[in-house]
mmCIF file of C-alpha atoms in Angstrom:
data_model
loop_
_atom_site.group_PDB
_atom_site.id
_atom_site.type_symbol
_atom_site.label_atom_id
_atom_site.label_comp_id
_atom_site.label_asym_id
_atom_site.label_seq_id
_atom_site.Cartn_x
_atom_site.Cartn_y
_atom_site.Cartn_z
ATOM 1 C CA THR A 29 59.783 23.366 61.526
ATOM 2 C CA GLN A 30 58.231 24.326 58.224
ATOM 3 C CA HIS A 31 54.841 25.705 58.017
ATOM 4 C CA GLU A 32 52.176 23.542 56.325
ATOM 5 C CA ASP A 33 51.749 25.980 53.382
ATOM 6 C CA ASP A 34 55.776 25.757 52.922
ATOM 7 C CA VAL A 35 55.435 22.015 53.576
ATOM 8 C CA ALA A 36 51.890 21.890 50.766
ATOM 9 C CA TYR A 37 54.380 24.784 48.450
ATOM 10 C CA ALA A 38 57.591 21.880 47.928
ATOM 11 C CA PHE A 39 55.000 19.241 46.764
ATOM 12 C CA ASN A 40 53.265 21.142 44.299
ATOM 13 C CA GLN A 41 57.105 22.824 43.281
ATOM 14 C CA TYR A 42 59.520 19.172 42.850
ATOM 15 C CA HIS A 43 56.271 16.911 42.065
ATOM 16 C CA LEU A 44 56.969 15.073 45.281
ATOM 17 C CA ILE A 45 55.051 11.793 46.219
ATOM 18 C CA SER A 46 55.664 11.630 49.514
ATOM 19 C CA ALA A 47 57.942 13.587 52.200
ATOM 20 C CA PRO A 48 60.008 11.327 55.612
ATOM 21 C CA VAL A 49 58.925 13.576 58.889
ATOM 22 C CA VAL A 50 61.300 13.887 61.417
ATOM 23 C CA ASP A 51 61.607 15.794 64.875
ATOM 24 C CA GLU A 52 64.082 17.688 66.178
ATOM 25 C CA ASP A 53 66.998 15.117 66.449
ATOM 26 C CA GLY A 54 66.809 13.812 62.952
ATOM 27 C CA ARG A 55 64.632 10.873 63.952
ATOM 28 C CA LEU A 56 61.624 9.498 61.530
ATOM 29 C CA VAL A 57 58.392 10.181 62.956
ATOM 30 C CA GLY A 58 55.897 10.093 59.723
ATOM 31 C CA VAL A 59 55.331 10.900 56.955
ATOM 32 C CA ILE A 60 53.563 13.588 54.325
ATOM 33 C CA THR A 61 51.492 12.277 51.130
ATOM 34 C CA ILE A 62 50.602 13.894 48.176
ATOM 35 C CA ASP A 63 47.575 13.814 49.352
ATOM 36 C CA ASP A 64 47.990 15.763 52.671
ATOM 37 C CA ALA A 65 49.377 18.625 50.722
ATOM 38 C CA MET A 66 46.779 18.405 48.244
ATOM 39 C CA ILE A 67 44.342 19.463 50.824
ATOM 40 C CA VAL A 68 46.253 22.287 52.101
ATOM 41 C CA LEU A 69 46.607 23.798 49.326
ATOM 42 C CA ASP A 70 42.418 23.622 48.667
ATOM 43 C CA GLU A 71 41.932 24.666 52.048
ATOM 44 C CA GLY A 72 44.727 28.097 50.509
ATOM 45 C CA ALA A 73 43.168 28.961 47.449
ATOM 46 C CA GLN A 74 39.525 28.276 49.296
ATOM 47 C CA GLU A 75 41.209 31.280 52.000
ATOM 48 C CA ASP A 76 41.718 33.856 49.146
ATOM 49 C CA LEU A 77 39.051 33.341 47.117
ATOM 50 C CA LEU A 78 36.945 33.818 50.670
ATOM 51 C CA LYS A 79 39.595 37.441 51.301
ATOM 52 C CA LEU A 80 38.392 38.655 47.737
ATOM 53 C CA ALA A 81 35.681 38.532 48.313
ATOM 54 C CA GLY A 82 36.171 40.473 51.893
ATOM 55 C CA VAL A 83 33.931 37.994 53.343
ATOM 56 C CA GLY A 84 36.761 36.552 55.955
ATOM 57 C CA GLU A 85 38.228 33.503 55.666
ATOM 58 C CA GLU A 86 36.266 31.608 58.438
ATOM 59 C CA SER A 87 33.130 32.238 56.590
ATOM 60 C CA SER A 88 30.403 29.762 56.706
ATOM 61 C CA LEU A 89 27.045 28.924 55.281
ATOM 62 C CA SER A 90 26.348 28.069 59.475
ATOM 63 C CA ASP A 91 27.630 30.725 60.898
ATOM 64 C CA ARG A 92 25.092 33.216 62.715
ATOM 65 C CA VAL A 93 23.617 36.852 61.130
ATOM 66 C CA ILE A 94 25.949 38.723 64.063
ATOM 67 C CA GLU A 95 28.925 36.820 62.966
ATOM 68 C CA THR A 96 28.891 37.498 59.354
ATOM 69 C CA THR A 97 28.243 41.078 59.585
ATOM 70 C CA LYS A 98 31.147 41.532 61.591
ATOM 71 C CA GLN A 99 33.472 39.694 59.206
ATOM 72 C CA ARG A 100 31.726 41.600 56.611
ATOM 73 C CA PHE A 101 31.401 45.088 57.767
ATOM 74 C CA PRO A 102 34.891 45.965 57.880
ATOM 75 C CA TRP A 103 35.561 45.795 54.167
ATOM 76 C CA LEU A 104 32.049 47.025 53.639
ATOM 77 C CA PHE A 105 33.120 50.575 55.238
ATOM 78 C CA VAL A 106 36.843 50.554 53.541
ATOM 79 C CA ASN A 107 34.512 50.639 50.110
ATOM 80 C CA LEU A 108 32.069 52.823 51.338
ATOM 81 C CA ILE A 109 35.083 55.709 52.242
ATOM 82 C CA THR A 110 37.136 54.801 48.587
ATOM 83 C CA ALA A 111 33.590 55.448 47.169
ATOM 84 C CA ILE A 112 32.838 59.301 48.759
ATOM 85 C CA LEU A 113 36.750 59.605 47.501
ATOM 86 C CA ALA A 114 35.468 58.942 44.135
ATOM 87 C CA SER A 115 32.895 60.591 44.816
ATOM 88 C CA LEU A 116 34.855 64.005 45.507
ATOM 89 C CA VAL A 117 36.323 63.705 42.675
ATOM 90 C CA ILE A 118 33.459 64.031 40.596
ATOM 91 C CA ALA A 119 32.273 66.882 43.039
ATOM 92 C CA GLN A 120 35.531 69.157 40.699
ATOM 93 C CA PHE A 121 34.085 68.900 37.502
ATOM 94 C CA GLU A 122 29.797 69.496 38.749
ATOM 95 C CA ALA A 123 29.778 71.913 36.262
ATOM 96 C CA ALA A 124 30.821 70.353 33.627
ATOM 97 C CA ILE A 125 28.663 67.981 34.052
ATOM 98 C CA ALA A 126 25.611 70.405 34.652
ATOM 99 C CA GLN A 127 26.728 71.937 31.054
ATOM 100 C CA ILE A 128 26.645 68.265 29.184
ATOM 101 C CA VAL A 129 24.896 65.484 30.270
ATOM 102 C CA ALA A 130 26.143 63.117 28.175
ATOM 103 C CA LEU A 131 29.052 63.153 31.085
ATOM 104 C CA ALA A 132 27.090 61.445 33.420
ATOM 105 C CA VAL A 133 25.697 59.091 31.219
ATOM 106 C CA LEU A 134 28.774 57.666 30.646
ATOM 107 C CA MET A 135 31.436 58.145 33.249
ATOM 108 C CA PRO A 136 29.890 54.775 34.655
ATOM 109 C CA ILE A 137 30.995 52.861 31.741
ATOM 110 C CA VAL A 138 35.174 54.349 32.312
ATOM 111 C CA ALA A 139 34.909 53.742 35.912
ATOM 112 C CA SER A 140 33.373 50.237 35.282
ATOM 113 C CA MET A 141 35.840 48.764 32.482
ATOM 114 C CA GLY A 142 38.626 49.505 34.576
ATOM 115 C CA GLY A 143 37.554 48.028 37.306
ATOM 116 C CA ASN A 144 36.593 44.900 36.328
ATOM 117 C CA ALA A 145 40.004 45.042 34.554
ATOM 118 C CA GLY A 146 41.585 45.634 38.016
ATOM 119 C CA THR A 147 40.020 43.161 39.376
ATOM 120 C CA GLN A 148 41.301 40.314 36.614
ATOM 121 C CA SER A 149 44.607 41.522 36.534
ATOM 122 C CA LEU A 150 44.274 41.536 40.620
ATOM 123 C CA THR A 151 43.021 38.143 40.653
ATOM 124 C CA VAL A 152 45.870 36.329 38.676
ATOM 125 C CA ALA A 153 48.613 38.395 41.520
ATOM 126 C CA VAL A 154 47.143 37.209 44.275
ATOM 127 C CA ARG A 155 47.186 34.422 42.364
ATOM 128 C CA ALA A 156 50.617 33.794 41.398
ATOM 129 C CA ILE A 157 52.041 35.416 44.683
ATOM 130 C CA ALA A 158 50.269 32.749 47.392
ATOM 131 C CA THR A 159 51.709 29.601 44.834
ATOM 132 C CA ARG A 160 54.925 31.914 44.842
ATOM 133 C CA ASP A 161 55.047 32.237 40.750
ATOM 134 C CA LEU A 162 55.603 35.780 41.408
ATOM 135 C CA THR A 163 59.739 36.049 42.536
ATOM 136 C CA ARG A 164 61.476 39.222 42.118
ATOM 137 C CA SER A 165 62.829 37.326 38.737
ATOM 138 C CA ASN A 166 60.202 37.938 36.913
ATOM 139 C CA LEU A 167 58.319 40.763 39.067
ATOM 140 C CA MET A 168 58.870 42.803 35.766
ATOM 141 C CA ARG A 169 58.044 40.568 32.945
ATOM 142 C CA VAL A 170 54.670 40.432 34.630
ATOM 143 C CA VAL A 171 54.235 44.110 34.989
ATOM 144 C CA LEU A 172 55.553 44.409 31.730
ATOM 145 C CA ARG A 173 52.882 41.943 30.142
ATOM 146 C CA GLU A 174 50.032 43.234 32.171
ATOM 147 C CA GLY A 175 50.507 46.621 31.408
ATOM 148 C CA ALA A 176 50.614 45.619 27.907
ATOM 149 C CA VAL A 177 47.555 43.254 27.720
ATOM 150 C CA GLY A 178 45.453 46.729 29.747
ATOM 151 C CA LEU A 179 46.847 48.696 27.117
ATOM 152 C CA ILE A 180 45.752 46.984 23.585
ATOM 153 C CA ASN A 181 42.080 46.713 25.907
ATOM 154 C CA GLY A 182 41.851 49.558 26.397
ATOM 155 C CA LEU A 183 42.434 50.813 22.657
ATOM 156 C CA VAL A 184 39.945 48.529 21.352
ATOM 157 C CA PHE A 185 37.238 49.544 24.150
ATOM 158 C CA ALA A 186 38.413 53.001 22.704
ATOM 159 C CA ALA A 187 37.388 52.394 19.488
ATOM 160 C CA VAL A 188 34.046 50.987 20.517
ATOM 161 C CA MET A 189 33.535 53.547 22.701
ATOM 162 C CA GLY A 190 34.785 56.025 20.499
ATOM 163 C CA PHE A 191 32.070 54.711 17.863
ATOM 164 C CA VAL A 192 28.943 54.451 20.950
ATOM 165 C CA GLY A 193 29.321 57.618 21.867
ATOM 166 C CA LEU A 194 29.920 59.395 18.025
ATOM 167 C CA ILE A 195 26.597 57.387 17.292
ATOM 168 C CA TRP A 196 24.815 57.136 20.862
ATOM 169 C CA PHE A 197 25.280 61.829 20.992
ATOM 170 C CA GLY A 198 26.187 63.029 17.578
ATOM 171 C CA SER A 199 30.266 64.035 19.252
ATOM 172 C CA LEU A 200 33.410 63.397 17.245
ATOM 173 C CA ALA A 201 34.553 64.438 20.493
ATOM 174 C CA LEU A 202 32.334 63.255 23.344
ATOM 175 C CA GLY A 203 33.549 60.160 21.550
ATOM 176 C CA GLY A 204 37.089 60.702 21.100
ATOM 177 C CA VAL A 205 37.272 62.200 24.861
ATOM 178 C CA ILE A 206 36.045 58.439 26.380
ATOM 179 C CA ALA A 207 37.595 56.644 24.417
ATOM 180 C CA ALA A 208 41.173 58.450 25.606
ATOM 181 C CA ALA A 209 39.474 57.901 29.332
ATOM 182 C CA MET A 210 39.567 54.485 28.577
ATOM 183 C CA VAL A 211 43.146 53.719 27.464
ATOM 184 C CA ILE A 212 44.317 55.510 29.715
ATOM 185 C CA ASN A 213 41.795 53.525 32.841
ATOM 186 C CA LEU A 214 42.832 50.263 31.190
ATOM 187 C CA LEU A 215 46.138 50.199 31.560
ATOM 188 C CA VAL A 216 46.320 52.052 34.422
ATOM 189 C CA ALA A 217 43.570 49.343 36.043
ATOM 190 C CA GLY A 218 46.632 46.373 34.658
ATOM 191 C CA LEU A 219 49.205 47.696 36.134
ATOM 192 C CA ALA A 220 47.281 48.448 40.106
ATOM 193 C CA GLY A 221 46.139 45.347 39.324
ATOM 194 C CA ILE A 222 49.369 43.559 40.315
ATOM 195 C CA LEU A 223 51.337 46.563 41.091
ATOM 196 C CA ILE A 224 48.821 46.715 44.573
ATOM 197 C CA PRO A 225 49.641 42.959 46.038
ATOM 198 C CA VAL A 226 52.631 42.999 45.142
ATOM 199 C CA LEU A 227 53.370 46.561 47.345
ATOM 200 C CA LEU A 228 51.294 45.240 50.104
ATOM 201 C CA ASP A 229 52.788 41.700 50.025
ATOM 202 C CA ARG A 230 55.918 43.431 50.576
ATOM 203 C CA LEU A 231 54.518 45.355 53.616
ATOM 204 C CA ASN A 232 53.223 42.066 55.224
ATOM 205 C CA ILE A 233 49.305 43.089 54.546
ATOM 206 C CA ASP A 234 47.535 39.276 52.788
ATOM 207 C CA PRO A 235 47.188 41.111 49.298
ATOM 208 C CA ALA A 236 43.920 38.702 48.645
ATOM 209 C CA LEU A 237 42.728 40.375 51.848
ATOM 210 C CA ALA A 238 42.632 43.606 51.131
ATOM 211 C CA SER A 239 43.830 44.678 47.452
ATOM 212 C CA GLY A 240 40.743 44.786 45.850
ATOM 213 C CA ALA A 241 39.377 47.957 47.835
ATOM 214 C CA PHE A 242 42.870 49.709 46.735
ATOM 215 C CA VAL A 243 42.486 48.211 43.184
ATOM 216 C CA THR A 244 38.796 49.561 43.051
ATOM 217 C CA THR A 245 39.958 52.823 44.817
ATOM 218 C CA VAL A 246 42.757 53.540 41.725
ATOM 219 C CA THR A 247 40.613 52.511 38.815
ATOM 220 C CA ASP A 248 37.718 54.718 39.567
ATOM 221 C CA VAL A 249 39.595 57.951 40.743
ATOM 222 C CA VAL A 250 41.883 57.582 37.429
ATOM 223 C CA GLY A 251 38.808 56.708 35.244
ATOM 224 C CA PHE A 252 36.458 59.672 36.373
ATOM 225 C CA LEU A 253 39.692 61.779 36.401
ATOM 226 C CA ALA A 254 41.215 60.777 32.407
ATOM 227 C CA PHE A 255 36.763 61.221 31.735
ATOM 228 C CA LEU A 256 36.022 64.029 33.359
ATOM 229 C CA GLY A 257 39.549 65.988 32.979
ATOM 230 C CA LEU A 258 39.666 65.840 28.997
ATOM 231 C CA ALA A 259 36.403 66.445 28.926
ATOM 232 C CA VAL A 260 36.670 69.945 30.035
ATOM 233 C CA VAL A 261 39.751 70.536 28.377
ATOM 234 C CA PHE A 262 38.396 69.558 24.805
ATOM 235 C CA LEU A 263 34.441 69.526 25.551
ATOM 236 C CA LEU A 264 34.221 73.204 26.918
#
């Protein structure tokens, strides 16, 4: 007996048009067509999309208020905990932020860019895991690719934000600090976006459901640590 997801995957992987269904004695009891397989694949894609948003795979417009609240509350609570974690990191640099107000203005940019980059990598990873395109044999190649993409994007946006820091605040050192932080966070975001879903999948935890909160935590914490840490070393 095969799970319907396994059957749909076989149709997609081997370009099947139809497949026989047999019972335990090997007798033909029916036929599965490509239309059936595509319906399963489409439903699976919709479930992953809903899980990535943290709204539950059974969510619909007809759900009642209480049902919808119960579905969304757990992951909102997880996000709250991760946000508090990031705030604790910021609190460690309270003195530096008080001395250089520009840090408070610029640090959300570093965290936001890292979060968006991590989400991009995460979405690719979750889809690849769901379709079984991401395997042990090609994992290292994909990790290196996402790391390279994160590094290149980091360097490009580092140049942009370095220029912005220089023009906006008239400080070459501040521009250099945010540029370096941008490189670090976008590189980490690319790697976290691929490695966290893979790790969760290996632990038999649904990566579509749980990855988002962990990736956001990593990019926020690393972003704030890199930017504020470098600021303390080079600006104070």
